[in-house]
Amino acid sequence: CRKSHIVIGYHGAGLTNCIFMKQNKFVLEISNRYIDNNCYKILSKCSNLNYIKSKCKKSYQNLSGECDIDKIENEIKKILSK
């Protein structure tokens, strides 16, 4: 993560690796609408990272979901244009 400009991941423990990123880089969290936890938003703020949350277009009670790839792609394009 230290050399990453963008880290993209589904809500889970693996996103904690963003603490190793350099300041002002980007964390894009993909999340199910049933997950009500802002830990990666708070972690990003404390680490001076830019945080973006993308909710799944379909969310299931078992916390899995279906992503809107076009939405995520647009978020990445916005980041890369900065």
Coordinates of C-alpha atoms in Angstrom, one line a residue:
C1 CA 0.0 0.0 0.0
R2 CA 2.9 2.4 0.6
K3 CA 3.4 2.9 -3.1
S4 CA -0.3 3.0 -4.1
H5 CA -2.1 6.0 -5.3
I6 CA -5.5 4.4 -4.9
V7 CA -6.6 1.5 -2.8
I8 CA -9.9 -0.1 -3.7
G9 CA -11.6 -2.7 -1.6
Y10 CA -14.7 -4.2 -0.3
H11 CA -15.4 -3.3 3.4
G12 CA -13.2 -5.6 5.4
A13 CA -10.0 -6.0 7.4
G14 CA -7.8 -5.8 4.3
L15 CA -8.6 -2.1 4.0
T16 CA -6.7 -1.4 7.2
N17 CA -3.6 -1.6 5.1
C18 CA -4.4 1.9 4.0
I19 CA -2.6 3.1 7.2
F20 CA 0.7 2.5 5.3
M21 CA -0.3 4.8 2.4
K22 CA 1.3 8.2 1.9
Q23 CA -0.7 11.2 2.8
N24 CA -3.2 12.7 0.3
K25 CA -3.7 9.3 -1.6
F26 CA -7.1 7.8 -2.1
V27 CA -9.1 5.0 -0.4
L28 CA -12.2 3.8 -2.3
E29 CA -14.3 1.5 -0.1
I30 CA -17.1 -0.6 -1.6
S31 CA -19.8 -1.4 0.9
N32 CA -23.1 -3.1 1.3
R33 CA -25.9 -0.8 2.4
Y34 CA -26.4 -3.0 5.5
I35 CA -22.9 -2.3 6.7
D36 CA -23.2 0.7 9.0
N37 CA -19.6 1.3 10.0
N38 CA -17.4 4.3 9.3
C39 CA -14.1 2.9 10.6
Y40 CA -12.3 3.3 7.2
K41 CA -13.6 6.9 6.8
I42 CA -12.2 7.7 10.2
L43 CA -9.0 5.8 9.6
S44 CA -8.5 7.7 6.3
K45 CA -9.1 11.0 8.0
C46 CA -6.6 10.3 10.7
S47 CA -4.1 9.2 8.1
N48 CA -4.7 12.3 5.9
L49 CA -6.1 10.2 3.0
N50 CA -8.9 11.0 0.6
Y51 CA -11.9 8.7 1.3
I52 CA -14.6 7.7 -1.1
K53 CA -17.4 5.2 -0.3
S54 CA -19.3 3.4 -3.0
K55 CA -22.4 1.5 -2.0
C56 CA -23.3 -1.7 -3.8
K57 CA -26.2 -1.4 -6.3
K58 CA -27.7 -4.6 -4.8
S59 CA -27.1 -5.5 -1.1
Y60 CA -27.9 -8.7 0.6
Q61 CA -28.5 -9.5 4.2
N62 CA -25.5 -11.8 4.3
L63 CA -23.4 -8.6 3.7
S64 CA -22.5 -9.5 0.1
G65 CA -23.5 -7.4 -2.8
E66 CA -23.3 -6.6 -6.5
C67 CA -21.2 -3.6 -7.4
D68 CA -22.0 -0.9 -9.9
I69 CA -18.9 -1.2 -12.0
D70 CA -19.7 2.0 -14.0
K71 CA -20.0 4.0 -10.8
I72 CA -16.7 2.7 -9.5
E73 CA -15.0 3.3 -12.8
N74 CA -16.3 6.9 -12.8
E75 CA -14.9 7.5 -9.3
I76 CA -11.5 6.2 -10.4
K77 CA -11.6 8.5 -13.5
K78 CA -12.3 11.4 -11.2
I79 CA -9.3 10.5 -9.0
L80 CA -7.0 10.1 -11.9
S81 CA -8.0 13.4 -13.4
K82 CA -6.8 15.2 -10.2

